[in-house]
C-alpha positions as a Python dict, from the first residue, in 0.01 Angstrom:
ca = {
    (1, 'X'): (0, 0, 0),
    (2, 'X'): (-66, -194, 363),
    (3, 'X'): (6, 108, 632),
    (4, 'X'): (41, 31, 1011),
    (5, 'X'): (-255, 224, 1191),
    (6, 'X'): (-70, 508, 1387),
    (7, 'X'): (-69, 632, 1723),
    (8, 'X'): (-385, 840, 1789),
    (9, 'X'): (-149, 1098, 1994),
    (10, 'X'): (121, 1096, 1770),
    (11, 'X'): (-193, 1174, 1488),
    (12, 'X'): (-248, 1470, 1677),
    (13, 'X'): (68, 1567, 1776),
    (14, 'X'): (11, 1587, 2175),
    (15, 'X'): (173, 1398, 2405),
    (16, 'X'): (2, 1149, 2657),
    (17, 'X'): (-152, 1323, 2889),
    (18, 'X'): (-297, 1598, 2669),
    (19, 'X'): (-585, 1795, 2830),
    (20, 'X'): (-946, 1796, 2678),
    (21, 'X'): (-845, 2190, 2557),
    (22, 'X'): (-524, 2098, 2421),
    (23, 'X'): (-675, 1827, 2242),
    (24, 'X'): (-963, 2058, 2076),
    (25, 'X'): (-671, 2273, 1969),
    (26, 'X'): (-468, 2006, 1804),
    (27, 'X'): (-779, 1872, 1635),
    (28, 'X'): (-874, 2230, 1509),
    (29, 'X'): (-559, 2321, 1365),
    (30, 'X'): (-489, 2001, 1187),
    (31, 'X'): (-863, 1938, 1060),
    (32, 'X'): (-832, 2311, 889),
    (33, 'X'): (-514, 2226, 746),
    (34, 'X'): (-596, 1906, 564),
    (35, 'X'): (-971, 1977, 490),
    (36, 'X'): (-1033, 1886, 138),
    (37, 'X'): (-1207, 2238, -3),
    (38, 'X'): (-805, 2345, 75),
    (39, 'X'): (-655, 2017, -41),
    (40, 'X'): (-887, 1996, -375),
    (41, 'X'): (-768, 1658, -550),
    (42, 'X'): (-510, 1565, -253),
    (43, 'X'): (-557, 1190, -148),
    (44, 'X'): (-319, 1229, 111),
    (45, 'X'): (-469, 1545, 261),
    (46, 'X'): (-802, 1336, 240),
    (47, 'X'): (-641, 1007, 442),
    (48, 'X'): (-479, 1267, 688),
    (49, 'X'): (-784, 1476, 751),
    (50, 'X'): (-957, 1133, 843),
    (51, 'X'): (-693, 994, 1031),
    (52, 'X'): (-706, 1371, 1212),
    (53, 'X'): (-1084, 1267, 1283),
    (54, 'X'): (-1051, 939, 1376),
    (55, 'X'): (-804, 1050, 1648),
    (56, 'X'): (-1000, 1321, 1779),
    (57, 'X'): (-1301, 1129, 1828),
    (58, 'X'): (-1163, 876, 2041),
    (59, 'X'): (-954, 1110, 2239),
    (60, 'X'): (-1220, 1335, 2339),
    (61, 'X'): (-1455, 1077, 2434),
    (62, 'X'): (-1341, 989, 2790),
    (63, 'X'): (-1452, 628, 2775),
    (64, 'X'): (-1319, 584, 2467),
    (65, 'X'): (-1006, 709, 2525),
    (66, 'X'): (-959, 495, 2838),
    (67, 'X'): (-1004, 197, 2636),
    (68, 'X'): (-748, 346, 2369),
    (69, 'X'): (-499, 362, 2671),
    (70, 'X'): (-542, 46, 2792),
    (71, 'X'): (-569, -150, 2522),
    (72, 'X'): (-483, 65, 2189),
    (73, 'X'): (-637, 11, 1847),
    (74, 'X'): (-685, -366, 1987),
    (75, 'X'): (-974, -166, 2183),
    (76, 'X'): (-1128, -67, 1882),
    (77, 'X'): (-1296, -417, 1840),
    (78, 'X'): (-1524, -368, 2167),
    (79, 'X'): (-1835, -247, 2101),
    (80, 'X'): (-1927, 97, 2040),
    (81, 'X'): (-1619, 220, 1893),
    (82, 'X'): (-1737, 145, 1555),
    (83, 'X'): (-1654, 204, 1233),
    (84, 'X'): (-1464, 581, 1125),
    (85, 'X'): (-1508, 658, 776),
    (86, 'X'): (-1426, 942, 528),
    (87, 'X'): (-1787, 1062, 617),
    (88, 'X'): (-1756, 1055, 936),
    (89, 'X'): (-1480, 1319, 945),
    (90, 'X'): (-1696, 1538, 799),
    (91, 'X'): (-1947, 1467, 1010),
    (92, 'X'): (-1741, 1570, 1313),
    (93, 'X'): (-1625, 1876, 1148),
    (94, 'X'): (-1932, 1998, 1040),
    (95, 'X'): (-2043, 1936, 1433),
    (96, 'X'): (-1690, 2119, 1562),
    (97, 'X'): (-1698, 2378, 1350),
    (98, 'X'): (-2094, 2432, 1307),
    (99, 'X'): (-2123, 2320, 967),
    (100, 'X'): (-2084, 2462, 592),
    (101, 'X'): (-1958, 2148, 390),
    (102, 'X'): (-2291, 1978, 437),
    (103, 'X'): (-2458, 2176, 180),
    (104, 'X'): (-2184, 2126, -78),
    (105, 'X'): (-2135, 1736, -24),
    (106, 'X'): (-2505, 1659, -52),
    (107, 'X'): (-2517, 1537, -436),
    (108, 'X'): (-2127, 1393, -463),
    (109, 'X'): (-1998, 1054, -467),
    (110, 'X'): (-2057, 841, -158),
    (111, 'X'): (-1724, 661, -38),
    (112, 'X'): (-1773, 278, -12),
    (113, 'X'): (-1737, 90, 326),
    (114, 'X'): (-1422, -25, 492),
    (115, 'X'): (-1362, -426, 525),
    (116, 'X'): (-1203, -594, 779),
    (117, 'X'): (-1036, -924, 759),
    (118, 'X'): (-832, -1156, 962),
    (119, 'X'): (-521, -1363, 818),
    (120, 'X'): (-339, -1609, 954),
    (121, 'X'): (13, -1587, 928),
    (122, 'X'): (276, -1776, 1073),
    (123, 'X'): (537, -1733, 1367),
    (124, 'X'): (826, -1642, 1111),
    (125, 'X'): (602, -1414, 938),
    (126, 'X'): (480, -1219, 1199),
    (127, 'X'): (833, -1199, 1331),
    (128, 'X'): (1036, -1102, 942),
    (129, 'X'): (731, -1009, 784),
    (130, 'X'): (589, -1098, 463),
    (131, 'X'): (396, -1090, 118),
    (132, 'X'): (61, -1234, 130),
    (133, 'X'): (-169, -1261, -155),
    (134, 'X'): (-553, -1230, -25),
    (135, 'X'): (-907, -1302, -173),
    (136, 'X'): (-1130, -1004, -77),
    (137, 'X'): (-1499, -1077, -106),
    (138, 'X'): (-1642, -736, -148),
    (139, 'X'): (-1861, -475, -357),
    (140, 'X'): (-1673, -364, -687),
    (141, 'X'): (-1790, -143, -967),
    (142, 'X'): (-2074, -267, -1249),
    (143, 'X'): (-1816, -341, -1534),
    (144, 'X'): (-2186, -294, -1768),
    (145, 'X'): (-2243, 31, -1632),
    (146, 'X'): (-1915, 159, -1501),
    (147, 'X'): (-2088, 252, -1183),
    (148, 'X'): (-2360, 507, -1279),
    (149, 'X'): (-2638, 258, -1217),
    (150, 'X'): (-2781, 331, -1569),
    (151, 'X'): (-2820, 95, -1867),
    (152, 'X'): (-2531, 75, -2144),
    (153, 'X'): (-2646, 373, -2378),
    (154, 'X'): (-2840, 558, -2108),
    (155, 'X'): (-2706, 799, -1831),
    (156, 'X'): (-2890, 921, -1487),
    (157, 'X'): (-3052, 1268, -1548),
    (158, 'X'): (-3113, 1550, -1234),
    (159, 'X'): (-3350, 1518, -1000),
    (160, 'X'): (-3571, 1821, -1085),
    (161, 'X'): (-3708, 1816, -720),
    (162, 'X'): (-3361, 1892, -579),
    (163, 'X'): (-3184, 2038, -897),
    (164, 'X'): (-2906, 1785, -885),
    (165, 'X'): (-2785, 1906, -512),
    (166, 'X'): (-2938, 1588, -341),
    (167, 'X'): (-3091, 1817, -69),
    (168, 'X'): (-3392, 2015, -6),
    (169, 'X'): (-3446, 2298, 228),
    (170, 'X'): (-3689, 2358, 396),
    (171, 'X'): (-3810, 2690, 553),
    (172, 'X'): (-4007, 2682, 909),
    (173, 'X'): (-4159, 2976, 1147),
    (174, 'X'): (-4001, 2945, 1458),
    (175, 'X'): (-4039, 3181, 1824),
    (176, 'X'): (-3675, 3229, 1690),
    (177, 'X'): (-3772, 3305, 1361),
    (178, 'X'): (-3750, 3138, 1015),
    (179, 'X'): (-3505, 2826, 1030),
    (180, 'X'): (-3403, 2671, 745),
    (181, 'X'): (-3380, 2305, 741),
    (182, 'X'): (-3138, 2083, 495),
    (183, 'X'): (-3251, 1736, 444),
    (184, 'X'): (-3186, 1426, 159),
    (185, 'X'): (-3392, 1463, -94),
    (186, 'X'): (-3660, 1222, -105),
    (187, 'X'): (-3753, 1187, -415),
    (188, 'X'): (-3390, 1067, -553),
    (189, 'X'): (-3229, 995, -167),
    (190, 'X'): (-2956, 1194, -175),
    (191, 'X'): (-2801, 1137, -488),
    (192, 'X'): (-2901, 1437, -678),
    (193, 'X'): (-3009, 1191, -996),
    (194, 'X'): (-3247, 957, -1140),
    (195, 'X'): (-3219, 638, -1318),
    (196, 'X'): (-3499, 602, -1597),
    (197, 'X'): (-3351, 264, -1757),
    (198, 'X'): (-3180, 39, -1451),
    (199, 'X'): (-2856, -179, -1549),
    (200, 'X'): (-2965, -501, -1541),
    (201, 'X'): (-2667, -626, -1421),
    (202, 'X'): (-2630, -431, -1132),
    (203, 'X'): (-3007, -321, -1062),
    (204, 'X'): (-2964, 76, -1035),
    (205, 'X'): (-2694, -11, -761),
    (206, 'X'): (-2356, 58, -967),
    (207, 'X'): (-2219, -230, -773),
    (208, 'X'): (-2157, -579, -814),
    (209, 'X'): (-1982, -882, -577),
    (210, 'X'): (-1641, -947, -701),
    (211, 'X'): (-1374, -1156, -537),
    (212, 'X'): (-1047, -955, -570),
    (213, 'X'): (-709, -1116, -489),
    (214, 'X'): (-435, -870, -400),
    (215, 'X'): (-122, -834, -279),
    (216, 'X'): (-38, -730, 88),
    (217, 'X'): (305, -666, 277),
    (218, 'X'): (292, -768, 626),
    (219, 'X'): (562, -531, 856),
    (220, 'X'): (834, -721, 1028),
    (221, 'X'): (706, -776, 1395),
    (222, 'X'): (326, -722, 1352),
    (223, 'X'): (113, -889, 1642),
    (224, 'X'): (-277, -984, 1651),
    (225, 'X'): (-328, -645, 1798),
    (226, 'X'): (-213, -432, 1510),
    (227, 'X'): (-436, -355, 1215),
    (228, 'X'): (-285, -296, 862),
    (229, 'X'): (-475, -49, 672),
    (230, 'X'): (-477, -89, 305),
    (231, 'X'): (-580, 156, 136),
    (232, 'X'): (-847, 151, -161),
    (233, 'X'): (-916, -211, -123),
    (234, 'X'): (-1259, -174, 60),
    (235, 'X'): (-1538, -174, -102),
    (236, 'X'): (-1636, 52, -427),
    (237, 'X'): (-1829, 350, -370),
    (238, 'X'): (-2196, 381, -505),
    (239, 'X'): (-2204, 597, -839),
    (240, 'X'): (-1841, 594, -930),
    (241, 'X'): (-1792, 709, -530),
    (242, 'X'): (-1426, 632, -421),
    (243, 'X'): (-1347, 307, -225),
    (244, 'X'): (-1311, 248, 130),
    (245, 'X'): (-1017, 76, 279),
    (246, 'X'): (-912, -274, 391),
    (247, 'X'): (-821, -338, 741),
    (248, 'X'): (-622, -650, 808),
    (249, 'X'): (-575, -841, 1169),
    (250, 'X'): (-408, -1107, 1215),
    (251, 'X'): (-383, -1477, 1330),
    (252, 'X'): (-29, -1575, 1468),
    (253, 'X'): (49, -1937, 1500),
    (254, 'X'): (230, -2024, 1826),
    (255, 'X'): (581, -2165, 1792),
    (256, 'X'): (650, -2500, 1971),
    (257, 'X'): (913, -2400, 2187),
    (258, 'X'): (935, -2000, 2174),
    (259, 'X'): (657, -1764, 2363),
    (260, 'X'): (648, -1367, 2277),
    (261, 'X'): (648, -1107, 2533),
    (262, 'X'): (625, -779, 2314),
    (263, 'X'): (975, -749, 2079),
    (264, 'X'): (1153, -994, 2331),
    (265, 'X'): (1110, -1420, 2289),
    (266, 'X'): (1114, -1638, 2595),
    (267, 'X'): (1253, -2021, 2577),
    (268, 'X'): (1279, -2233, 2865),
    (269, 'X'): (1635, -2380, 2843),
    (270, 'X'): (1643, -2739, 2957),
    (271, 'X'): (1963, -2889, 3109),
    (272, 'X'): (2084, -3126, 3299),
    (273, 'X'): (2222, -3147, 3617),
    (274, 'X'): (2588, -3213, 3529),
    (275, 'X'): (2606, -2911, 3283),
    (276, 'X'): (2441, -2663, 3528),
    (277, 'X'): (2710, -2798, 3795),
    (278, 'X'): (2988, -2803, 3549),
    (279, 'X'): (2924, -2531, 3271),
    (280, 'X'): (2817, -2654, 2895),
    (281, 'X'): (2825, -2505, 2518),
    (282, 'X'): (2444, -2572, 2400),
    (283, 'X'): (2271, -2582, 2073),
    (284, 'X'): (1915, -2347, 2117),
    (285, 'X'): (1648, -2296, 1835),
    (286, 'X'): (1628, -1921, 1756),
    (287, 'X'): (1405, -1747, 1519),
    (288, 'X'): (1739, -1703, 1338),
    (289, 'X'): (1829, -2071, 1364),
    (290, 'X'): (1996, -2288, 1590),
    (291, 'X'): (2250, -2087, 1779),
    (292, 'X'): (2530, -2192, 2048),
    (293, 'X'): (2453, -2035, 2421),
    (294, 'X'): (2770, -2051, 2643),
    (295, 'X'): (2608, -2234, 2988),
    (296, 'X'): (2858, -2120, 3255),
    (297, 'X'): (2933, -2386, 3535),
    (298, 'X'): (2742, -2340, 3839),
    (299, 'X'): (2397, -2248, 3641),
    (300, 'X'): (2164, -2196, 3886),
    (301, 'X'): (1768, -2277, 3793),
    (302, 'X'): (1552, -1971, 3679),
    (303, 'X'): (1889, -1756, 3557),
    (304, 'X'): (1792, -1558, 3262),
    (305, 'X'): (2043, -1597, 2968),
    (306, 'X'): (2025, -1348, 2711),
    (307, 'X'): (2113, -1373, 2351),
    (308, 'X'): (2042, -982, 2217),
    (309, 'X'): (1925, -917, 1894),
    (310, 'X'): (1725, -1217, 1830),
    (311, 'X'): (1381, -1081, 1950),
    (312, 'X'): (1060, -943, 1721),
    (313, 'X'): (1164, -645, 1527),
    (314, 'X'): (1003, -322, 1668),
    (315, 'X'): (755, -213, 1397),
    (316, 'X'): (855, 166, 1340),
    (317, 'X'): (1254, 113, 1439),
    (318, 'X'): (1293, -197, 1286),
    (319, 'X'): (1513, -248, 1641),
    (320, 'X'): (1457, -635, 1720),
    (321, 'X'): (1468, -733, 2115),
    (322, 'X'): (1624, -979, 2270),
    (323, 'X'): (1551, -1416, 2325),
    (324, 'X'): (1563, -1481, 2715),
    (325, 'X'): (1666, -1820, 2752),
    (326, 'X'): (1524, -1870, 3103),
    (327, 'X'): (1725, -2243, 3270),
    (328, 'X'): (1542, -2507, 3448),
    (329, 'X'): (1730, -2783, 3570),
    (330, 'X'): (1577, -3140, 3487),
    (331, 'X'): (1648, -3350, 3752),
    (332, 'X'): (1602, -3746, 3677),
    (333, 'X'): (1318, -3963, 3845),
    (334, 'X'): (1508, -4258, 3757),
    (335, 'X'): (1871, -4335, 3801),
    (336, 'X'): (2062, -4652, 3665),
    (337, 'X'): (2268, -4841, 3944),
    (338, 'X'): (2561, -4666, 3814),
    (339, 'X'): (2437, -4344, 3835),
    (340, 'X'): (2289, -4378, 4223),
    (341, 'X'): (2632, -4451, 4315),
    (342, 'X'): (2812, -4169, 4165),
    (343, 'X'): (2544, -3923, 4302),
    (344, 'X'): (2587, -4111, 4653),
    (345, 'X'): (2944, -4060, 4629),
    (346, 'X'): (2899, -3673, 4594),
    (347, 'X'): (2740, -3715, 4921),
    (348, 'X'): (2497, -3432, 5018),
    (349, 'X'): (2228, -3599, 5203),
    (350, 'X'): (2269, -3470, 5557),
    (351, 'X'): (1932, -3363, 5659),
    (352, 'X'): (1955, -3048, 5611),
    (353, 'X'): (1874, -2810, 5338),
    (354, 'X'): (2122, -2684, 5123),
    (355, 'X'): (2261, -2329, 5171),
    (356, 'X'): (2094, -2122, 4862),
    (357, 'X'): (2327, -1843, 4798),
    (358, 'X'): (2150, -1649, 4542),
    (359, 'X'): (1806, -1784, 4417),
    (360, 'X'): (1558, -1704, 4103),
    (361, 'X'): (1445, -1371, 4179),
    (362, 'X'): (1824, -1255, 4254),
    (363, 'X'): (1900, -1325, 3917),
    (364, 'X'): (1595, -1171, 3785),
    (365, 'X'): (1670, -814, 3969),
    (366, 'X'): (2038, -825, 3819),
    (367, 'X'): (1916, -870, 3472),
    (368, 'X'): (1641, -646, 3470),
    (369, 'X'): (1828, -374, 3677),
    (370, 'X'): (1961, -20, 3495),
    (371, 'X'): (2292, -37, 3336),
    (372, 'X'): (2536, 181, 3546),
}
């Protein structure tokens, strides 16, 4: 199921201008809650307590969380943020809370990687949304070996230097005193088995390229800064380890005659200089369709005409904005005979300039002022 990547504050339930301390607390209380030792067999608990992670290690990185502010999860593509996984939340809770799952994870199934990949989608579908099948190019599971690495028949046996737990400790005299010292095992890396008889499909790796095609639903009103997560669809873990995720960005095509500005549309409204003087009913392309805009007489160029509720749907409200149909008069370069004399009868041309009333940025304050 394709899930819109939330807001990192809203993860952590603190509001924008959290301090570092309030931030620690947030992370502490939602990390216990969700860890997986208290949510055995929960695959929700799992994605929250990662998502929990995620959060707090952006947030409490100060450079990091600039760039989240600035720029949101868009930010995550400059360098450095890099890639959170499943492992990674551990990783930060074992260094927040001084360890104590290390031990007990050493020997079990790694996750596989997250993919990313972009899509290009068009203007309608990024505005209404959409079902898009996808080819994913990725690791899968051996279908010889189902993943254990071994050959058909065979099965990995223990590691006898490690007895299955993937880690060895070792002991060393310190001023402090003994300190004991957890590290991979070398002898099977980790994995807390050995392979005697390789697949020879697969090599001993459990994993083979596939080409998957799935499936995805893109929200109504997604941009080419939002990521959809979808989860599962990564790549397959090593040794029957569960899969990562895939994260989807996307490609928007521009539309030929309407520009984006965050849920609203902008379209510059072309008329001429008879139906700004004397008022028109005009035919505009919408997202919708074409759709009739009432052009009152005396139009001045720049006024800001809006037709509401034709605009990009908001992605959690589902609450679409509004097109701005912004007017600029065409004036002609070249007149017919007839047409010289009809403008030269409307007289005009006296040397001076004409008395401007109320000009572009007038009409921009009135539309853009609070509603009384």
């Amino acid at each position: 199921m394709a899930t819109v990547k939330r807001d990192y504050y809203e993860v952590l339930g603190v509001k924008h201008n959290a301090s570092p301390e309030e931030l620690k607390r947030a992370y502490r209380k939602l990390a216990m809650q969700y860890h997986p030792d208290r949510n055995q067999g929960d695959k929700a608990a799992e994605e929250r307590f990662k998502e929990v992670g995620e959060a707090y290690s952006v947030l409490s990185d100060p450079q990091k969380r600039q760039r989240y502010d600035t720029f949101g999860h868009a930010g995550q593509q400059v360098p450095d943020f890099g890639t959170f996984s499943f492992d990674s939340a551990f990783q930060l809770f074992d260094m927040f809370f001084g360890g104590g799952r290390g031990a007990a994870r050493g020997a079990g199934p790694q996750r596989g990687a997250d993919l990313r990949m972009s899509v290009e989608i068009t203007f309608a579908e990024a505005v209404f949304g959409a079902k898009r099948t996808v080819e994913v190019p990725r690791a899968g599971t051996c279908p010889d070996c189902s993943g254990s690495g071994a050959a058909p028949g065979t099965k990995p046996r223990s590691c006898p230097d490690c007895g299955g737990s993937g880690q060895v400790r070792r002991a060393m005299q310190s001023i402090f005193g003994q300190v004991v010292n957890l590290t991979a095992c070398p002898r099977c890396h980790g994995t807390g088995s050995l392979i005697d008889q390789p697949c020879s499909r697969c090599h001993g790796r459990g994993l083979t390229e596939e080409r998957k095609t799935i499936e995805v639903a893109i929200p109504a009103g997604v941009d080419e800064d939002i990521q959809v997560r979808v989860s599962g669809e990564g790549e397959a873990g090593p040794r029957g380890g569960p899969s990562g995720d895939l994260y989807l960005s996307f490609r928007v095509a521009p539309h030929p005659q309407l520009i984006r500005r965050g849920q609203d549309l902008i379209y510059e409204l072309p008329v001429a200089v008879t139906q700004a003087v004397l008022g028109d009913r005009i035919t505009v392309p919408t997202v919708d369709g074409e759709t009739a805009l009432e052009l009152p007489a005396g139009t001045q160029p720049g006024r800001v005409i809006k037709i509401a509720g034709h605009g990009v749907p908001h992605l959690r409200t589902g609450r679409r904005g509004d097109q701005l149909c912004i007017v600029r008069v065409v004036v002609p370069a070249h007149l017919s005979a007839k047409e010289r004399k009809l403008y030269e009868e409307l007289g005009g041309r006296d040397g001076k300039p004409v008395e401007v009333r109320r000009g572009f940025f007038d009409h921009l304050r009135d539309f853009f002022a609070p509603a009384e």
